[in-house]
mmCIF file of C-alpha atoms in Angstrom:
data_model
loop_
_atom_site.group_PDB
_atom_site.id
_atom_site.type_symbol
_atom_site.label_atom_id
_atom_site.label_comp_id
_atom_site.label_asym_id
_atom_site.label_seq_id
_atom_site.Cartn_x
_atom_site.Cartn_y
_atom_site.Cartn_z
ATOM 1 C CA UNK A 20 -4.941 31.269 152.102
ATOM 2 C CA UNK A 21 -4.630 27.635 152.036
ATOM 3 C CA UNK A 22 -6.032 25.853 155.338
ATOM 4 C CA UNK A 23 -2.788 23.417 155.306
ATOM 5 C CA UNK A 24 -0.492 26.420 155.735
ATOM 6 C CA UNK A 25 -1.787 28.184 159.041
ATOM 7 C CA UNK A 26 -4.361 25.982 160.291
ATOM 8 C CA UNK A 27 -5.783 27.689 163.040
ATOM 9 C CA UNK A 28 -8.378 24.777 164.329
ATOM 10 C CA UNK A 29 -5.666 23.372 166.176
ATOM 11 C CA UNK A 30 -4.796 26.824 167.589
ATOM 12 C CA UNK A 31 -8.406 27.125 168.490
ATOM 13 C CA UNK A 32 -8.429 23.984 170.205
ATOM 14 C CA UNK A 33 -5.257 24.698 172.491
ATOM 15 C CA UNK A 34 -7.860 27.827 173.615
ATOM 16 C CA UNK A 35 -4.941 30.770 171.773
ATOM 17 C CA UNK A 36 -7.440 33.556 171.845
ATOM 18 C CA UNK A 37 -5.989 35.121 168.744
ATOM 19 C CA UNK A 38 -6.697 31.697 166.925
ATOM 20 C CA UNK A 39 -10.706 32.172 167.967
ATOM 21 C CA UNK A 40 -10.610 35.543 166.099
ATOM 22 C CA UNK A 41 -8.919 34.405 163.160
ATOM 23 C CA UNK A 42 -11.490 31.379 162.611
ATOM 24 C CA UNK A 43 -14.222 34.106 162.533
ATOM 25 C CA UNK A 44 -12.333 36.308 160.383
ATOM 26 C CA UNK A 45 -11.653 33.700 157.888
ATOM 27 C CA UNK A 46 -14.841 31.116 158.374
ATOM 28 C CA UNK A 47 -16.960 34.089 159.426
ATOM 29 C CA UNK A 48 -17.799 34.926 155.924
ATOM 30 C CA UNK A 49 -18.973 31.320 154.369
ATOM 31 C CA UNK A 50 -20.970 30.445 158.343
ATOM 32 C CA UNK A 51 -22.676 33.931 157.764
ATOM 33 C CA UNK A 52 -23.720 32.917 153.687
ATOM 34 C CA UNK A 53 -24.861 29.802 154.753
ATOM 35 C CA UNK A 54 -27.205 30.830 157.794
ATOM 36 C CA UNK A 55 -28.289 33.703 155.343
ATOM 37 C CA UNK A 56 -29.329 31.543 152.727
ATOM 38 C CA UNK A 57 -31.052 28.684 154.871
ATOM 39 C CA UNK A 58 -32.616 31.137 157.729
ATOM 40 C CA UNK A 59 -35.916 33.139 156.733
ATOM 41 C CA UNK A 60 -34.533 36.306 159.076
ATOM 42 C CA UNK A 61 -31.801 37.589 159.628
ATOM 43 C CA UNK A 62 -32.053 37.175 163.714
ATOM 44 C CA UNK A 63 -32.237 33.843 163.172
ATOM 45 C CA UNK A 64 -29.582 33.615 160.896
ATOM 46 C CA UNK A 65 -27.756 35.851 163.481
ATOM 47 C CA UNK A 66 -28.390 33.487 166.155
ATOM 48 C CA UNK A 67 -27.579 30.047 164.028
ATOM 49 C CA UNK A 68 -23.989 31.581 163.124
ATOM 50 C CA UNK A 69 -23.713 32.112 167.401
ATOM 51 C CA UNK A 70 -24.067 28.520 167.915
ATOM 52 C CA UNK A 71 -22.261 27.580 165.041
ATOM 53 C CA UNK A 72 -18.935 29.295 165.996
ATOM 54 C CA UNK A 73 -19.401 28.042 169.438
ATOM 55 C CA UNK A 74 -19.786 24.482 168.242
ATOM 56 C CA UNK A 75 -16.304 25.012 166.031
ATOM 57 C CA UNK A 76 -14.569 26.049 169.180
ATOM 58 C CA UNK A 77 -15.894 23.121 170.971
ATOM 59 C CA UNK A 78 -15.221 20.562 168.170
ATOM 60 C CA UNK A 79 -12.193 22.076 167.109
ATOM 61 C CA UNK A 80 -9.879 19.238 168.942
ATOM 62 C CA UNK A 81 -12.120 16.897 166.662
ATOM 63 C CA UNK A 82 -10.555 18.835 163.144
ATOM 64 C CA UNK A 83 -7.973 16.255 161.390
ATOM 65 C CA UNK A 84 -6.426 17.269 158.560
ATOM 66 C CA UNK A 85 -5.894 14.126 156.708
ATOM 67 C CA UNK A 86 -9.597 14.118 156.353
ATOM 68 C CA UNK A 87 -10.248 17.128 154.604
ATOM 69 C CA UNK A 88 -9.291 20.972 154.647
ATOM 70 C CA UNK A 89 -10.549 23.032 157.631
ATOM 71 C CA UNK A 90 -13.046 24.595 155.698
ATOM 72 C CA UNK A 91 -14.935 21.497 155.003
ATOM 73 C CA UNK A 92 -15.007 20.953 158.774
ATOM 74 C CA UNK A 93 -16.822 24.361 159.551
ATOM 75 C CA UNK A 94 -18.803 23.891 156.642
ATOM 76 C CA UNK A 95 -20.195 20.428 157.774
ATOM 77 C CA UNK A 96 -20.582 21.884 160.979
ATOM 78 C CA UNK A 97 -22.496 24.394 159.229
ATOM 79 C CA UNK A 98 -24.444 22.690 157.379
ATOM 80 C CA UNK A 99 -25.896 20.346 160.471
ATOM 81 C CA UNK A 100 -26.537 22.963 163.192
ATOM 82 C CA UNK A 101 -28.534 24.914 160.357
ATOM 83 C CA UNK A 102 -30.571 21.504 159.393
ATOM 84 C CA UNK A 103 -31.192 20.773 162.867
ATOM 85 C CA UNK A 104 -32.537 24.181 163.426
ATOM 86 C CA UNK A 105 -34.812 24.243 160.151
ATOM 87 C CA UNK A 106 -36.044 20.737 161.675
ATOM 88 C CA UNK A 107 -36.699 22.248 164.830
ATOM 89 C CA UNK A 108 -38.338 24.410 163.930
ATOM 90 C CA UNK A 109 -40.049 22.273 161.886
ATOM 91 C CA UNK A 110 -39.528 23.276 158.457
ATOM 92 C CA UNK A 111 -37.844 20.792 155.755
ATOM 93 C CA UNK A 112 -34.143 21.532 155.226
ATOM 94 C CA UNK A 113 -33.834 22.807 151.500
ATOM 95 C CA UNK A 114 -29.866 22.611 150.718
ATOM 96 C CA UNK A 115 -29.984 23.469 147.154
ATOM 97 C CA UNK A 116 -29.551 27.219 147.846
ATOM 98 C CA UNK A 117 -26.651 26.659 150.330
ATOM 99 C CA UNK A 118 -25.182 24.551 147.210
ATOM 100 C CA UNK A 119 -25.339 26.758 144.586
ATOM 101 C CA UNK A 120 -22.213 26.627 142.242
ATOM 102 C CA UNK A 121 -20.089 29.861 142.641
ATOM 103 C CA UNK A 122 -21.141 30.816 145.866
ATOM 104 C CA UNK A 123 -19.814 33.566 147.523
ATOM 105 C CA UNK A 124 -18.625 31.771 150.524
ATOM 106 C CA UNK A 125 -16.195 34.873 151.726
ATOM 107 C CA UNK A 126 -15.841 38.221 151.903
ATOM 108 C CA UNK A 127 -12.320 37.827 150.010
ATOM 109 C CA UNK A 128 -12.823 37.786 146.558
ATOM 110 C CA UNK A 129 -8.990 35.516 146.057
ATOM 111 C CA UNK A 130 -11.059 33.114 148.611
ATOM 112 C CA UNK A 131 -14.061 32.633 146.868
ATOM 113 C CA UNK A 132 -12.264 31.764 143.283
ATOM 114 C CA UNK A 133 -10.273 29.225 145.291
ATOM 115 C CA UNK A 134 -13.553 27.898 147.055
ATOM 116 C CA UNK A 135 -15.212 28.319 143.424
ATOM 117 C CA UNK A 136 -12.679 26.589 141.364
ATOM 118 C CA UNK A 137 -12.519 23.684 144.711
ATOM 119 C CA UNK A 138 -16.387 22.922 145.097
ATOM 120 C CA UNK A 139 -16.038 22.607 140.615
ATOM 121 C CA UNK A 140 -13.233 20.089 141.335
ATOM 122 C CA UNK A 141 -15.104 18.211 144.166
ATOM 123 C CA UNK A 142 -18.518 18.111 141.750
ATOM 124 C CA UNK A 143 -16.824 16.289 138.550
ATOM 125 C CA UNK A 144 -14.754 14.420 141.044
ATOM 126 C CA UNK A 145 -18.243 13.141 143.072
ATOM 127 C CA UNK A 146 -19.835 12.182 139.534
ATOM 128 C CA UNK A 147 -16.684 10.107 138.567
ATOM 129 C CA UNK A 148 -17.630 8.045 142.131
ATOM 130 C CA UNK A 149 -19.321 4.769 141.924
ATOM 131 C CA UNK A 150 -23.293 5.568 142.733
ATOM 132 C CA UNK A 151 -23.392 3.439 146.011
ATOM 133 C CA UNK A 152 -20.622 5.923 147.063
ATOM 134 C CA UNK A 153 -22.059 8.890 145.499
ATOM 135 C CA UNK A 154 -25.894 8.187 147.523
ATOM 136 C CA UNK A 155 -23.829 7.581 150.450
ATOM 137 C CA UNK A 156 -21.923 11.547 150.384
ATOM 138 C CA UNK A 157 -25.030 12.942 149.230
ATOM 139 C CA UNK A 158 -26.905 12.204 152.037
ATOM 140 C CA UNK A 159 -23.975 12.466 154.496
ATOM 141 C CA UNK A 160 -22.419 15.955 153.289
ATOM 142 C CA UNK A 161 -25.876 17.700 151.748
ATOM 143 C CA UNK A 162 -28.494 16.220 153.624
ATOM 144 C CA UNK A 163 -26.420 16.360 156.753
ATOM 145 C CA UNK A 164 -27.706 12.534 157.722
ATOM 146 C CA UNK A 165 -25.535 10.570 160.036
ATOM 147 C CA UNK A 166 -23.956 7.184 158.807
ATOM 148 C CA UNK A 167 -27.241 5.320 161.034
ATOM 149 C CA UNK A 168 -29.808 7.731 159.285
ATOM 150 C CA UNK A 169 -28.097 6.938 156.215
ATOM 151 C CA UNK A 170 -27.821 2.982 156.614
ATOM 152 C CA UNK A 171 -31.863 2.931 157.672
ATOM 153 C CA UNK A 172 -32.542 5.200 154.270
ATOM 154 C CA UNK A 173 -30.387 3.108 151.688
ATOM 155 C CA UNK A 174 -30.720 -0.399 153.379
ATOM 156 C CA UNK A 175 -26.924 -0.714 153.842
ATOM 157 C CA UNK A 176 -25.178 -2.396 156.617
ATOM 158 C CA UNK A 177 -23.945 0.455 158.850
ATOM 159 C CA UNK A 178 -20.327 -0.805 158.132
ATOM 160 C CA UNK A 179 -20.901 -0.696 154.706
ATOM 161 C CA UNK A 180 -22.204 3.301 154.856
ATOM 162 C CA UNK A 181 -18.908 4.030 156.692
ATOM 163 C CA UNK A 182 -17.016 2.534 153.689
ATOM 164 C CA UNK A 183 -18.235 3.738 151.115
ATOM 165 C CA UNK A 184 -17.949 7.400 152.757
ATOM 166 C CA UNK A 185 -14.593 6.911 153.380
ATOM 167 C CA UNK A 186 -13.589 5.285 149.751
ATOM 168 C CA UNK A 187 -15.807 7.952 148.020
ATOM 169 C CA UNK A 188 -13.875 10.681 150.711
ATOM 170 C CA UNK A 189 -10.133 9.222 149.873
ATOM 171 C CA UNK A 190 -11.755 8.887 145.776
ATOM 172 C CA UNK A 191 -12.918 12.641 145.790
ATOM 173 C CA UNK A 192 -9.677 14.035 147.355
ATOM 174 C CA UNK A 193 -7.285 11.990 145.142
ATOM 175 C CA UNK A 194 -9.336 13.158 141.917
ATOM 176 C CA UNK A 195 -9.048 16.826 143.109
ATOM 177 C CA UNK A 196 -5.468 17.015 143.626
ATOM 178 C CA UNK A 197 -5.193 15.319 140.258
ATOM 179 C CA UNK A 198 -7.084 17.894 138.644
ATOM 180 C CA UNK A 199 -6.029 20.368 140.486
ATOM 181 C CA UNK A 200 -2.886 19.683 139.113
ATOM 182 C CA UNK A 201 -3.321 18.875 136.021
ATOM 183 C CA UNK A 202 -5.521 22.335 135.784
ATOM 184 C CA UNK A 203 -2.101 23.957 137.162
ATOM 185 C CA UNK A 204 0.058 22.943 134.197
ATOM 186 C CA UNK A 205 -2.417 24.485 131.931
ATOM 187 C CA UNK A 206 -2.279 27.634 133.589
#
């Protein structure tokens, strides 16, 4: 299902109980991968995805759609809370298992094609970016850095960080809905 159609972040937000229980039936599946891959126990991982889903609920009045689908939010919520807790505990955050291509990032096997064939779209649309813009999402999105962490790493102006995220954000959507539809026709 298609976050656009039945968004249920903003359901969350307005505190419908029924929308909670549908975020963890639908995220439930990509937090629980995620923790799983980045956690060394399962306890831990059963913790992280705990706090995860209670930051969601918390942050769900934050979720705008022009910005990106709702799975993208609770992944980059993800994605943080499980950095911050390797950090904590003072281990370095290694996201190239939590990036593999093809990741199973549901139980629903229709999901995970769509999530597959997306994340494809997103790569060849990040390497068609300009390089400033491409360091900039790397670090942002992978590395989970905020735009100061990421100004003080590259050198940029902190204005500049913000810009190029957002140009290399507005880039990557436009070339995935152009491929996305151009990969329709074929079909």
């Amino acid at each position: 299902m298609d976050d656009t159609e039945n968004p249920v972040l903003e359901r969350v937000a307005a505190g419908d109980q029924a929308a909670v229980k549908e975020c963890l039936d639908r995220f439930g599946g990509l937090v629980w991968t995620l923790a799983r891959r980045a956690l060394s126990s399962p306890q831990d991982a059963e913790d992280a995805v705990q706090e995860i889903f209670l930051e969601i609920w918390q942050s769900a009045h934050r979720y705008d759609a022009s910005r990106g689908s709702e799975t993208v939010f609770v992944a980059t919520i993800t994605r943080r809370r499980l950095i911050d807790r390797l950090r904590k505990q003072g281990r370095q955050p290694y996201t190239d298992s939590i990036d593999e291509p093809g990741l199973n990032l549901s139980g629903e096997v229709g999901h995970s094609q769509e999530v597959s064939t997306e994340a494809t779209l997103a790569a060849r649309a990040l390497k068609a970016l300009k390089p400033a813009q491409q360091r900039v999402l790397e670090l942002g999105l992978l590395r989970g850095l905020s735009h100061s962490e990421i100004a003080e790493h590259t050198g940029m102006p902190l204005g500049t960080v913000k810009t190029q995220m957002r140009r290399g954000l507005m880039k990557i959507r436009e070339l995935m809905e152009v491929e996305s539809l151009s990969e329709g026709s074929e079909a």
